[in-house]
Coordinates of C-alpha atoms in Angstrom, one line a residue:
M1206 CA 0.0 0.0 0.1
P1207 CA 1.1 3.7 -0.5
T1208 CA 3.2 5.2 2.4
N1209 CA 2.7 8.9 3.7
R1210 CA 4.7 9.9 0.4
L1211 CA 2.6 11.2 -2.4
Q1212 CA 1.6 8.6 -4.7
V1213 CA 1.1 10.2 -8.4
G1214 CA -1.3 8.8 -11.0
M1215 CA -3.7 9.3 -13.8
C1216 CA -7.4 9.0 -13.9
F1217 CA -8.9 6.8 -16.6
D1218 CA -11.7 9.2 -17.7
K1219 CA -15.3 7.8 -18.1
V1220 CA -15.7 8.7 -21.7
F1221 CA -12.6 6.6 -22.8
P1222 CA -13.2 3.4 -24.3
P1223 CA -12.5 0.3 -22.2
A1224 CA -9.9 -0.9 -24.7
F1225 CA -7.8 2.1 -24.2
L1226 CA -7.5 1.0 -20.4
T1227 CA -4.8 -1.7 -20.8
E1228 CA -2.6 0.8 -22.8
V1229 CA -2.8 3.3 -20.3
A1230 CA -2.2 1.1 -17.4
R1231 CA 0.9 -0.6 -18.9
S1232 CA 2.4 3.0 -19.9
L1233 CA 2.1 4.3 -16.5
D1234 CA 3.3 1.1 -14.7
E1235 CA 6.4 0.8 -17.1
G1236 CA 7.0 4.6 -17.0
G1237 CA 7.1 4.6 -13.1
A1238 CA 3.8 6.2 -12.2
Q1239 CA 2.5 4.7 -9.0
Q1240 CA -1.5 4.9 -9.7
L1241 CA -4.0 4.6 -11.8
W1242 CA -7.7 5.6 -10.7
V1243 CA -10.7 4.3 -13.0
I1244 CA -13.9 6.2 -12.6
E1245 CA -17.4 4.9 -12.3
D1246 CA -20.3 7.2 -13.2
C1247 CA -23.6 6.2 -14.3
F1248 CA -24.2 5.1 -17.1
Y1249 CA -20.6 4.7 -18.4
T1250 CA -18.2 1.8 -17.5
T1251 CA -18.0 0.0 -14.4
G1252 CA -15.1 0.7 -11.9
P1253 CA -14.4 -3.1 -10.7
S1254 CA -14.1 -4.1 -14.4
L1255 CA -11.7 -1.6 -15.2
A1256 CA -10.0 -2.2 -12.1
A1257 CA -9.7 -6.0 -12.7
A1258 CA -8.2 -5.1 -16.3
A1259 CA -5.8 -2.8 -14.9
L1260 CA -4.3 -4.9 -12.0
A1261 CA -4.2 -8.0 -14.5
V1262 CA -1.8 -6.2 -16.7
T1263 CA 0.4 -4.5 -14.4
E1264 CA 3.1 -5.3 -11.7
Q1265 CA 3.7 -2.3 -9.4
L1266 CA 0.7 -0.1 -10.1
T1267 CA -1.6 0.8 -7.2
V1268 CA -5.4 1.0 -8.6
G1269 CA -7.9 3.3 -7.2
V1270 CA -11.6 3.0 -7.8
G1271 CA -13.7 5.9 -7.9
I1272 CA -16.3 6.0 -6.7
L1273 CA -18.7 3.1 -6.2
P1274 CA -22.3 4.5 -5.4
A1275 CA -23.1 3.0 -1.9
V1276 CA -26.8 1.8 -3.0
A1277 CA -26.0 0.8 -6.7
R1278 CA -24.9 -2.8 -5.2
T1279 CA -25.5 -4.5 -2.1
A1280 CA -23.0 -4.3 0.6
P1281 CA -22.2 -7.9 0.2
V1282 CA -21.8 -7.7 -3.6
T1283 CA -19.7 -4.3 -3.3
A1284 CA -17.4 -6.2 -0.8
M1285 CA -17.2 -9.4 -3.0
E1286 CA -16.2 -7.1 -5.8
I1287 CA -13.5 -5.3 -3.4
A1288 CA -12.1 -8.7 -2.2
T1289 CA -12.0 -10.0 -5.7
L1290 CA -10.0 -7.2 -6.9
H1291 CA -7.7 -7.5 -4.0
G1292 CA -7.0 -11.1 -5.1
F1293 CA -5.9 -10.0 -8.3
G1294 CA -3.3 -7.5 -6.8
P1295 CA -2.9 -7.7 -3.2
G1296 CA -1.7 -4.2 -1.6
R1297 CA -2.4 -2.6 -4.9
L1298 CA -6.0 -1.6 -4.7
L1299 CA -7.8 1.7 -3.2
P1300 CA -11.4 1.3 -3.2
G1301 CA -13.8 4.1 -2.8
I1302 CA -17.5 4.5 -2.1
G1303 CA -19.8 7.5 -2.2
H1304 CA -23.2 8.7 -2.2
G1305 CA -23.4 8.5 -5.8
V1306 CA -25.3 11.5 -7.7
Q1307 CA -28.6 11.2 -6.5
S1308 CA -30.3 12.0 -9.7
W1309 CA -28.8 9.0 -11.0
M1310 CA -29.9 7.0 -8.2
A1311 CA -33.5 8.0 -8.5
Q1312 CA -33.1 7.0 -12.4
M1313 CA -32.1 3.5 -11.4
G1314 CA -35.0 3.5 -8.6
V1315 CA -32.5 3.1 -5.6
R1316 CA -32.3 6.9 -4.1
P1317 CA -32.3 6.4 -0.5
A1318 CA -34.4 8.9 1.9
S1319 CA -31.3 9.4 3.6
P1320 CA -27.8 9.3 1.7
L1321 CA -26.0 9.9 4.9
T1322 CA -27.4 7.1 6.7
A1323 CA -27.2 4.6 3.7
L1324 CA -23.5 5.5 3.2
E1325 CA -22.6 5.0 6.8
E1326 CA -24.6 1.5 6.9
V1327 CA -22.7 0.4 3.6
L1328 CA -19.2 1.7 4.7
V1329 CA -19.6 0.1 8.1
A1330 CA -21.2 -3.5 6.6
V1331 CA -18.4 -3.7 3.9
T1332 CA -15.4 -2.8 6.2
R1333 CA -16.6 -5.6 8.6
L1334 CA -17.1 -8.1 5.7
L1335 CA -13.8 -7.3 4.2
A1336 CA -12.1 -7.9 7.8
G1337 CA -13.5 -11.4 7.6
E1338 CA -16.2 -11.1 10.1
T1339 CA -19.7 -12.9 9.9
V1340 CA -22.1 -9.9 9.8
T1341 CA -25.8 -9.6 10.8
S1342 CA -27.2 -6.4 10.4
H1343 CA -30.7 -4.9 10.3
G1344 CA -30.5 -1.3 9.2
H1345 CA -32.5 1.0 7.1
Y1346 CA -30.5 0.2 3.9
V1347 CA -28.3 -2.8 4.9
S1348 CA -30.0 -6.0 6.1
L1349 CA -27.8 -8.9 6.5
D1350 CA -28.3 -12.4 8.1
S1351 CA -25.0 -14.1 9.0
V1352 CA -23.1 -13.1 5.7
R1353 CA -19.5 -13.8 5.6
L1354 CA -17.2 -13.6 2.6
D1355 CA -15.3 -16.8 1.7
Q1356 CA -12.3 -15.1 0.5
A1357 CA -11.6 -12.2 2.6
P1358 CA -8.6 -10.2 2.3
A1359 CA -6.1 -11.2 4.8
D1360 CA -5.0 -7.3 4.8
P1361 CA -7.8 -5.4 3.6
P1362 CA -7.5 -2.3 1.7
P1363 CA -8.5 1.0 3.1
L1364 CA -12.0 1.9 2.4
L1365 CA -12.4 5.3 1.2
A1366 CA -15.4 7.7 1.3
G1367 CA -15.9 9.8 -1.8
V1368 CA -17.6 12.8 -0.1
Y1369 CA -17.3 16.6 0.0
G1370 CA -20.0 18.0 2.5
P1371 CA -19.3 18.7 6.0
R1372 CA -21.7 16.0 7.6
S1373 CA -20.4 13.3 4.9
L1374 CA -16.8 14.2 5.8
A1375 CA -17.5 13.9 9.4
L1376 CA -18.9 10.4 8.8
A1377 CA -15.7 9.6 7.0
G1378 CA -13.6 10.6 9.7
R1379 CA -15.5 8.2 11.7
V1380 CA -16.0 5.1 9.8
A1381 CA -14.2 5.4 6.7
G1382 CA -10.4 4.4 6.1
G1383 CA -9.9 7.5 4.2
V1384 CA -11.4 10.0 1.8
V1385 CA -11.3 10.8 -1.9
L1386 CA -11.8 14.4 -2.7
A1387 CA -13.0 15.5 -6.0
E1388 CA -11.3 18.1 -8.2
P1389 CA -10.2 20.6 -7.8
A1390 CA -8.5 19.7 -4.7
S1391 CA -6.3 22.2 -3.4
P1392 CA -4.1 22.2 -0.5
T1393 CA -6.6 24.7 1.3
Y1394 CA -9.4 22.2 0.5
V1395 CA -7.6 19.4 1.8
R1396 CA -7.1 21.2 5.2
W1397 CA -10.4 22.0 5.5
S1398 CA -11.6 18.6 4.7
L1399 CA -9.5 17.1 7.3
E1400 CA -10.6 19.6 9.8
Q1401 CA -14.2 18.5 8.8
A1402 CA -13.5 14.9 9.3
G1403 CA -11.9 15.7 12.7
R1404 CA -8.6 14.3 11.2
K1405 CA -5.2 15.6 10.8
A1406 CA -2.3 15.3 8.1
G1407 CA -0.6 12.1 8.8
D1408 CA -3.3 10.3 11.0
L1409 CA -2.5 6.5 10.9
G1410 CA -5.1 4.5 9.2
F1411 CA -6.7 7.4 7.4
H1412 CA -5.8 7.5 3.6
V1413 CA -6.1 11.0 1.8
A1414 CA -6.5 10.8 -1.9
V1415 CA -7.6 13.8 -4.4
F1416 CA -8.4 14.0 -7.8
G1417 CA -7.2 17.0 -9.9
V1418 CA -6.8 17.9 -13.7
V1419 CA -3.4 18.0 -15.3
C1420 CA -2.3 20.5 -18.0
V1421 CA 1.5 21.1 -18.4
K1422 CA 2.8 23.5 -21.1
K1423 CA 6.1 25.0 -21.9
E1424 CA 4.5 28.2 -21.5
R1425 CA 2.1 29.0 -18.2
A1426 CA 0.0 31.3 -20.3
E1427 CA -0.8 28.6 -22.6
A1428 CA -1.6 26.2 -20.0
Y1429 CA -3.8 28.9 -18.3
R1430 CA -5.6 29.8 -21.7
T1431 CA -6.4 26.1 -22.0
M1432 CA -7.6 25.4 -18.7
A1433 CA -9.9 28.6 -18.3
P1434 CA -13.1 27.2 -19.8
W1435 CA -12.8 24.3 -17.3
L1436 CA -12.4 26.7 -14.3
A1437 CA -15.4 28.6 -15.5
H1438 CA -17.4 25.6 -15.4
Q1439 CA -16.2 25.0 -12.0
L1440 CA -17.1 28.4 -10.9
E1441 CA -20.8 27.8 -12.3
G1442 CA -21.5 25.3 -9.6
A1443 CA -19.0 26.0 -6.9
R1444 CA -18.8 23.8 -3.7
A1445 CA -16.5 23.9 -0.8
N1446 CA -13.5 22.9 -3.1
L1447 CA -13.7 26.5 -4.4
T1448 CA -15.5 28.4 -1.8
A1449 CA -12.7 27.2 0.8
L1450 CA -10.0 29.1 -1.4
P1451 CA -9.0 32.5 0.4
F1452 CA -9.1 34.1 -3.1
F1453 CA -12.5 32.6 -4.2
D1454 CA -14.3 36.1 -4.2
D1455 CA -11.7 37.7 -6.1
M1456 CA -11.5 34.9 -8.4
A1457 CA -15.2 34.7 -9.1
A1458 CA -15.1 38.7 -9.5
R1459 CA -12.5 38.3 -12.3
Y1460 CA -14.7 35.8 -14.1
A1461 CA -17.7 38.0 -13.7
G1462 CA -15.9 41.1 -14.8
K1463 CA -13.7 39.8 -17.6
G1464 CA -14.9 36.2 -18.3
L1465 CA -12.4 33.7 -19.6
D1466 CA -9.8 36.2 -20.1
G1467 CA -10.0 37.1 -16.2
L1468 CA -9.4 33.6 -15.5
A1469 CA -6.5 33.0 -17.9
T1470 CA -4.5 36.1 -16.4
M1471 CA -5.0 35.1 -12.9
P1472 CA -1.8 35.0 -10.6
P1473 CA 0.2 32.1 -11.2
E1474 CA -0.1 31.3 -7.6
W1475 CA -3.9 30.9 -7.6
W1476 CA -3.3 28.4 -10.4
T1477 CA -0.6 26.6 -8.8
E1478 CA -3.1 26.1 -5.6
L1479 CA -6.0 25.0 -7.8
A1480 CA -4.3 22.0 -9.6
P1481 CA -1.2 20.9 -11.6
I1482 CA -1.5 23.5 -14.2
G1483 CA 1.2 25.5 -15.8
T1484 CA 4.7 24.3 -16.5
L1485 CA 6.2 21.2 -15.3
D1486 CA 7.9 23.0 -12.2
D1487 CA 4.4 24.5 -11.4
A1488 CA 2.9 21.1 -11.5
A1489 CA 5.4 19.6 -9.2
A1490 CA 4.9 22.4 -6.8
H1491 CA 1.3 21.6 -6.6
L1492 CA 2.0 18.2 -5.7
Q1493 CA 4.4 19.0 -3.2
A1494 CA 2.0 21.5 -1.6
L1495 CA -0.5 18.5 -1.5
E1496 CA 2.0 16.1 0.0
D1497 CA 2.7 18.7 2.6
A1498 CA -1.1 18.9 3.4
G1499 CA -1.5 15.3 4.1
V1500 CA -2.3 13.8 0.7
Q1501 CA -1.1 10.3 0.0
S1502 CA -2.5 9.7 -3.5
I1503 CA -3.7 11.9 -6.4
G1504 CA -5.2 10.9 -9.7
M1505 CA -4.9 13.5 -12.4
Y1506 CA -7.6 13.9 -15.2
P1507 CA -6.0 14.3 -18.5
F1508 CA -8.2 15.8 -21.4
P1509 CA -11.3 13.6 -22.2
E1510 CA -9.7 12.7 -25.6
A1511 CA -7.8 9.4 -26.0
G1512 CA -5.3 11.1 -28.4
V1513 CA -4.5 14.1 -26.2
A1514 CA -4.6 11.7 -22.9
R1515 CA -2.1 9.3 -24.3
A1516 CA 0.4 12.2 -25.1
Q1517 CA -0.4 13.4 -21.4
I1518 CA 0.8 10.0 -19.8
G1519 CA 4.2 11.4 -20.1
D1520 CA 3.5 14.4 -18.1
V1521 CA 2.1 11.9 -15.4
V1522 CA 5.0 10.0 -15.5
R1523 CA 7.4 12.7 -15.3
L1524 CA 5.9 14.2 -12.3
A1525 CA 5.7 10.9 -10.5
R1526 CA 9.3 10.4 -10.9
R1527 CA 10.3 13.9 -9.4

Protein backbone atom coordinates (compact mmCIF):
# COMPACT_ATOMS: atom_id res chain seq x y z
CA MET A 1 0.00 0.00 0.00
CA PRO A 2 1.12 3.60 -0.53
CA THR A 3 3.20 5.22 2.19
CA ASN A 4 2.80 8.76 3.48
CA ARG A 5 4.80 9.95 0.45
CA LEU A 6 2.52 11.25 -2.29
CA GLN A 7 1.75 8.59 -4.89
CA VAL A 8 1.14 10.10 -8.33
CA GLY A 9 -1.21 8.72 -10.93
CA MET A 10 -3.68 9.35 -13.71
CA CYS A 11 -7.45 9.04 -13.94
CA PHE A 12 -9.04 6.94 -16.67
CA ASP A 13 -11.85 9.23 -17.75
CA LYS A 14 -15.34 7.76 -17.89
CA VAL A 15 -15.67 8.64 -21.59
CA PHE A 16 -12.63 6.61 -22.67
CA PRO A 17 -13.28 3.31 -24.47
CA PRO A 18 -12.56 0.28 -22.24
CA ALA A 19 -10.00 -1.09 -24.68
CA PHE A 20 -7.80 1.98 -24.04
CA LEU A 21 -7.43 0.98 -20.39
CA THR A 22 -4.74 -1.65 -20.81
CA GLU A 23 -2.55 0.69 -22.87
CA VAL A 24 -2.81 3.43 -20.25
CA ALA A 25 -2.18 1.05 -17.36
CA ARG A 26 0.88 -0.53 -18.94
CA SER A 27 2.34 2.84 -19.94
CA LEU A 28 1.97 4.22 -16.42
CA ASP A 29 3.35 1.06 -14.82
CA GLU A 30 6.35 0.81 -17.13
CA GLY A 31 7.04 4.54 -16.92
CA GLY A 32 7.23 4.62 -13.14
CA ALA A 33 3.94 6.26 -12.17
CA GLN A 34 2.48 4.87 -8.97
CA GLN A 35 -1.28 4.87 -9.54
CA LEU A 36 -4.20 4.64 -11.96
CA TRP A 37 -7.69 5.67 -10.90
CA VAL A 38 -10.66 4.20 -12.77
CA ILE A 39 -13.89 6.18 -12.71
CA GLU A 40 -17.41 4.79 -12.28
CA ASP A 41 -20.18 7.22 -13.22
CA CYS A 42 -23.68 6.34 -14.33
CA PHE A 43 -24.13 5.28 -17.06
CA TYR A 44 -20.64 4.69 -18.40
CA THR A 45 -18.14 1.89 -17.70
CA THR A 46 -17.98 0.07 -14.37
CA GLY A 47 -15.16 0.60 -11.91
CA PRO A 48 -14.53 -3.01 -10.83
CA SER A 49 -14.26 -4.29 -14.42
CA LEU A 50 -11.75 -1.61 -15.36
CA ALA A 51 -9.81 -2.11 -12.14
CA ALA A 52 -9.55 -5.86 -12.73
CA ALA A 53 -8.16 -5.28 -16.22
CA ALA A 54 -5.62 -2.75 -14.92
CA LEU A 55 -4.43 -4.99 -12.10
CA ALA A 56 -4.11 -7.97 -14.43
CA VAL A 57 -1.72 -6.22 -16.86
CA THR A 58 0.52 -4.40 -14.36
CA GLU A 59 3.07 -5.36 -11.73
CA GLN A 60 3.56 -2.31 -9.50
CA LEU A 61 0.67 0.06 -10.18
CA THR A 62 -1.84 0.77 -7.42
CA VAL A 63 -5.36 0.98 -8.83
CA GLY A 64 -7.93 3.25 -7.24
CA VAL A 65 -11.66 2.82 -7.79
CA GLY A 66 -13.56 6.07 -7.70
CA ILE A 67 -16.28 6.01 -6.77
CA LEU A 68 -18.71 3.10 -6.26
CA PRO A 69 -22.21 4.43 -5.41
CA ALA A 70 -23.20 3.00 -2.05
CA VAL A 71 -26.69 1.85 -3.03
CA ALA A 72 -26.09 0.75 -6.63
CA ARG A 73 -24.96 -2.65 -5.33
CA THR A 74 -25.80 -4.43 -2.12
CA ALA A 75 -23.13 -4.18 0.56
CA PRO A 76 -22.10 -7.87 0.25
CA VAL A 77 -21.72 -7.58 -3.54
CA THR A 78 -19.58 -4.47 -3.10
CA ALA A 79 -17.46 -6.35 -0.56
CA MET A 80 -17.17 -9.29 -2.96
CA GLU A 81 -16.05 -6.96 -5.77
CA ILE A 82 -13.36 -5.42 -3.58
CA ALA A 83 -12.18 -8.77 -2.22
CA THR A 84 -11.93 -10.16 -5.75
CA LEU A 85 -9.93 -7.14 -6.94
CA HIS A 86 -7.65 -7.50 -3.94
CA GLY A 87 -7.00 -11.07 -5.08
CA PHE A 88 -5.79 -9.77 -8.46
CA GLY A 89 -3.33 -7.38 -6.85
CA PRO A 90 -2.86 -7.70 -3.10
CA GLY A 91 -1.71 -4.39 -1.65
CA ARG A 92 -2.39 -2.54 -4.93
CA LEU A 93 -6.03 -1.51 -4.49
CA LEU A 94 -7.69 1.66 -3.18
CA PRO A 95 -11.48 1.28 -3.32
CA GLY A 96 -13.81 4.22 -2.85
CA ILE A 97 -17.50 4.33 -2.00
CA GLY A 98 -19.70 7.44 -2.08
CA HIS A 99 -23.28 8.64 -2.13
CA GLY A 100 -23.52 8.61 -5.90
CA VAL A 101 -25.24 11.42 -7.79
CA GLN A 102 -28.73 11.37 -6.35
CA SER A 103 -30.50 12.08 -9.65
CA TRP A 104 -28.77 9.02 -11.11
CA MET A 105 -29.77 6.94 -8.11
CA ALA A 106 -33.37 8.07 -8.69
CA GLN A 107 -33.17 7.01 -12.34
CA MET A 108 -32.22 3.52 -11.17
CA GLY A 109 -34.92 3.41 -8.50
CA VAL A 110 -32.48 3.17 -5.59
CA ARG A 111 -32.34 6.73 -4.27
CA PRO A 112 -32.30 6.56 -0.46
CA ALA A 113 -34.38 8.89 1.68
CA SER A 114 -31.24 9.49 3.75
CA PRO A 115 -28.04 9.26 1.67
CA LEU A 116 -25.98 9.85 4.80
CA THR A 117 -27.51 6.92 6.68
CA ALA A 118 -27.22 4.69 3.63
CA LEU A 119 -23.55 5.49 3.16
CA GLU A 120 -22.73 4.88 6.81
CA GLU A 121 -24.48 1.52 6.85
CA VAL A 122 -22.74 0.42 3.66
CA LEU A 123 -19.29 1.58 4.77
CA VAL A 124 -19.62 -0.18 8.12
CA ALA A 125 -20.96 -3.42 6.60
CA VAL A 126 -18.36 -3.59 3.82
CA THR A 127 -15.53 -2.84 6.25
CA ARG A 128 -16.65 -5.64 8.55
CA LEU A 129 -17.10 -8.11 5.69
CA LEU A 130 -13.64 -7.34 4.30
CA ALA A 131 -12.24 -7.91 7.78
CA GLY A 132 -13.59 -11.48 7.63
CA GLU A 133 -16.42 -11.01 10.10
CA THR A 134 -19.75 -12.79 9.95
CA VAL A 135 -22.18 -9.89 9.75
CA THR A 136 -25.78 -9.68 10.85
CA SER A 137 -27.29 -6.25 10.43
CA HIS A 138 -30.80 -4.85 10.37
CA GLY A 139 -30.48 -1.23 9.34
CA HIS A 140 -32.57 1.05 7.18
CA TYR A 141 -30.63 0.17 4.02
CA VAL A 142 -28.42 -2.80 4.87
CA SER A 143 -30.05 -5.99 6.10
CA LEU A 144 -27.79 -9.00 6.44
CA ASP A 145 -28.27 -12.41 8.04
CA SER A 146 -25.00 -14.14 8.96
CA VAL A 147 -23.13 -13.03 5.83
CA ARG A 148 -19.44 -13.86 5.57
CA LEU A 149 -17.03 -13.62 2.65
CA ASP A 150 -15.42 -16.89 1.64
CA GLN A 151 -12.22 -15.12 0.52
CA ALA A 152 -11.87 -12.07 2.71
CA PRO A 153 -8.51 -10.32 2.25
CA ALA A 154 -5.86 -11.11 4.83
CA ASP A 155 -4.86 -7.43 4.73
CA PRO A 156 -7.93 -5.45 3.58
CA PRO A 157 -7.37 -2.21 1.67
CA PRO A 158 -8.55 1.04 3.27
CA LEU A 159 -12.14 1.78 2.34
CA LEU A 160 -12.24 5.40 1.18
CA ALA A 161 -15.30 7.64 1.28
CA GLY A 162 -15.83 9.79 -1.80
CA VAL A 163 -17.59 12.74 -0.15
CA TYR A 164 -17.42 16.52 0.07
CA GLY A 165 -20.01 18.01 2.44
CA PRO A 166 -19.24 18.70 6.13
CA ARG A 167 -21.61 16.04 7.46
CA SER A 168 -20.36 13.42 5.02
CA LEU A 169 -16.74 14.28 5.80
CA ALA A 170 -17.48 13.93 9.51
CA LEU A 171 -18.98 10.51 8.75
CA ALA A 172 -15.86 9.54 6.81
CA GLY A 173 -13.69 10.55 9.72
CA ARG A 174 -15.66 8.20 11.99
CA VAL A 175 -16.15 5.06 9.91
CA ALA A 176 -14.03 5.14 6.72
CA GLY A 177 -10.40 4.34 6.11
CA GLY A 178 -9.87 7.64 4.34
CA VAL A 179 -11.37 10.00 1.79
CA VAL A 180 -11.30 10.71 -1.93
CA LEU A 181 -11.72 14.44 -2.60
CA ALA A 182 -13.07 15.61 -5.95
CA GLU A 183 -11.28 17.99 -8.26
CA PRO A 184 -10.13 20.67 -7.94
CA ALA A 185 -8.63 19.56 -4.63
CA SER A 186 -6.27 22.29 -3.49
CA PRO A 187 -4.08 22.07 -0.37
CA THR A 188 -6.46 24.57 1.24
CA TYR A 189 -9.44 22.32 0.51
CA VAL A 190 -7.58 19.27 1.81
CA ARG A 191 -6.90 20.99 5.12
CA TRP A 192 -10.53 22.13 5.36
CA SER A 193 -11.76 18.61 4.61
CA LEU A 194 -9.54 17.03 7.24
CA GLU A 195 -10.83 19.53 9.77
CA GLN A 196 -14.42 18.58 8.92
CA ALA A 197 -13.50 14.92 9.25
CA GLY A 198 -11.95 15.47 12.65
CA ARG A 199 -8.62 14.24 11.33
CA LYS A 200 -5.11 15.58 10.98
CA ALA A 201 -2.55 15.27 8.20
CA GLY A 202 -0.64 12.05 8.66
CA ASP A 203 -3.25 10.31 10.82
CA LEU A 204 -2.43 6.61 10.80
CA GLY A 205 -5.11 4.51 9.17
CA PHE A 206 -6.69 7.42 7.30
CA HIS A 207 -5.70 7.61 3.64
CA VAL A 208 -6.21 10.93 1.85
CA ALA A 209 -6.64 10.72 -1.93
CA VAL A 210 -7.56 13.56 -4.27
CA PHE A 211 -8.46 14.12 -7.89
CA GLY A 212 -7.04 16.92 -10.01
CA VAL A 213 -6.74 17.98 -13.62
CA VAL A 214 -3.37 18.13 -15.32
CA CYS A 215 -2.24 20.54 -18.01
CA VAL A 216 1.50 20.97 -18.50
CA LYS A 217 2.79 23.37 -21.14
CA LYS A 218 6.12 25.05 -21.84
CA GLU A 219 4.54 28.43 -21.19
CA ARG A 220 2.23 29.16 -18.26
CA ALA A 221 0.01 31.47 -20.33
CA GLU A 222 -0.81 28.66 -22.75
CA ALA A 223 -1.77 26.31 -19.93
CA TYR A 224 -3.92 28.97 -18.29
CA ARG A 225 -5.74 29.79 -21.52
CA THR A 226 -6.31 26.10 -22.15
CA MET A 227 -7.80 25.51 -18.70
CA ALA A 228 -9.82 28.73 -18.26
CA PRO A 229 -13.02 27.13 -19.70
CA TRP A 230 -12.66 24.23 -17.26
CA LEU A 231 -12.33 26.63 -14.33
CA ALA A 232 -15.31 28.66 -15.55
CA HIS A 233 -17.38 25.48 -15.52
CA GLN A 234 -16.27 24.76 -11.96
CA LEU A 235 -17.26 28.25 -10.85
CA GLU A 236 -20.78 27.83 -12.20
CA GLY A 237 -21.54 25.23 -9.54
CA ALA A 238 -18.92 26.16 -6.95
CA ARG A 239 -18.75 23.92 -3.90
CA ALA A 240 -16.49 23.92 -0.87
CA ASN A 241 -13.50 22.81 -2.92
CA LEU A 242 -13.56 26.31 -4.44
CA THR A 243 -15.33 28.44 -1.83
CA ALA A 244 -12.76 27.41 0.80
CA LEU A 245 -10.03 29.17 -1.19
CA PRO A 246 -8.90 32.51 0.32
CA PHE A 247 -9.04 34.12 -3.14
CA PHE A 248 -12.42 32.67 -4.17
CA ASP A 249 -14.31 35.96 -4.09
CA ASP A 250 -11.62 37.72 -6.12
CA MET A 251 -11.51 34.86 -8.60
CA ALA A 252 -15.29 34.88 -9.04
CA ALA A 253 -15.21 38.66 -9.48
CA ARG A 254 -12.57 38.36 -12.21
CA TYR A 255 -14.72 35.87 -14.07
CA ALA A 256 -17.85 37.99 -13.65
CA GLY A 257 -16.06 41.08 -14.93
CA LYS A 258 -13.75 39.75 -17.64
CA GLY A 259 -14.95 36.26 -18.44
CA LEU A 260 -12.40 33.66 -19.52
CA ASP A 261 -9.72 36.30 -19.95
CA GLY A 262 -10.08 37.21 -16.28
CA LEU A 263 -9.36 33.60 -15.34
CA ALA A 264 -6.54 33.10 -17.84
CA THR A 265 -4.70 36.10 -16.39
CA MET A 266 -5.07 35.16 -12.72
CA PRO A 267 -1.91 35.25 -10.59
CA PRO A 268 0.21 32.12 -11.16
CA GLU A 269 0.06 31.26 -7.46
CA TRP A 270 -3.73 30.93 -7.71
CA TRP A 271 -3.41 28.40 -10.53
CA THR A 272 -0.69 26.52 -8.66
CA GLU A 273 -2.97 26.29 -5.63
CA LEU A 274 -5.84 24.96 -7.72
CA ALA A 275 -4.27 22.15 -9.71
CA PRO A 276 -1.17 20.80 -11.51
CA ILE A 277 -1.55 23.43 -14.25
CA GLY A 278 1.23 25.49 -15.81
CA THR A 279 4.82 24.45 -16.40
CA LEU A 280 6.20 21.13 -15.19
CA ASP A 281 7.75 22.97 -12.23
CA ASP A 282 4.37 24.56 -11.41
CA ALA A 283 2.67 21.17 -11.47
CA ALA A 284 5.40 19.70 -9.27
CA ALA A 285 4.98 22.56 -6.79
CA HIS A 286 1.25 21.82 -6.58
CA LEU A 287 1.94 18.15 -5.85
CA GLN A 288 4.47 19.05 -3.17
CA ALA A 289 1.94 21.35 -1.51
CA LEU A 290 -0.62 18.53 -1.53
CA GLU A 291 1.89 16.18 0.10
CA ASP A 292 2.64 18.80 2.75
CA ALA A 293 -1.12 19.06 3.44
CA GLY A 294 -1.35 15.32 4.09
CA VAL A 295 -2.34 13.88 0.70
CA GLN A 296 -1.07 10.38 -0.04
CA SER A 297 -2.61 9.75 -3.49
CA ILE A 298 -3.53 11.86 -6.50
CA GLY A 299 -5.28 10.84 -9.69
CA MET A 300 -4.97 13.49 -12.39
CA TYR A 301 -7.56 13.81 -15.13
CA PRO A 302 -6.15 14.24 -18.62
CA PHE A 303 -8.15 15.80 -21.44
CA PRO A 304 -11.23 13.68 -22.21
CA GLU A 305 -9.92 12.70 -25.64
CA ALA A 306 -7.90 9.51 -25.92
CA GLY A 307 -5.39 10.95 -28.38
CA VAL A 308 -4.58 13.94 -26.18
CA ALA A 309 -4.61 11.85 -23.02
CA ARG A 310 -2.11 9.44 -24.54
CA ALA A 311 0.34 12.28 -24.95
CA GLN A 312 -0.26 13.43 -21.36
CA ILE A 313 0.82 10.08 -19.91
CA GLY A 314 4.38 11.32 -20.27
CA ASP A 315 3.60 14.38 -18.14
CA VAL A 316 2.13 12.21 -15.39
CA VAL A 317 5.16 9.91 -15.48
CA ARG A 318 7.58 12.84 -15.27
CA LEU A 319 5.71 14.23 -12.29
CA ALA A 320 5.64 10.83 -10.59
CA ARG A 321 9.40 10.45 -10.98
CA ARG A 322 10.38 13.89 -9.66
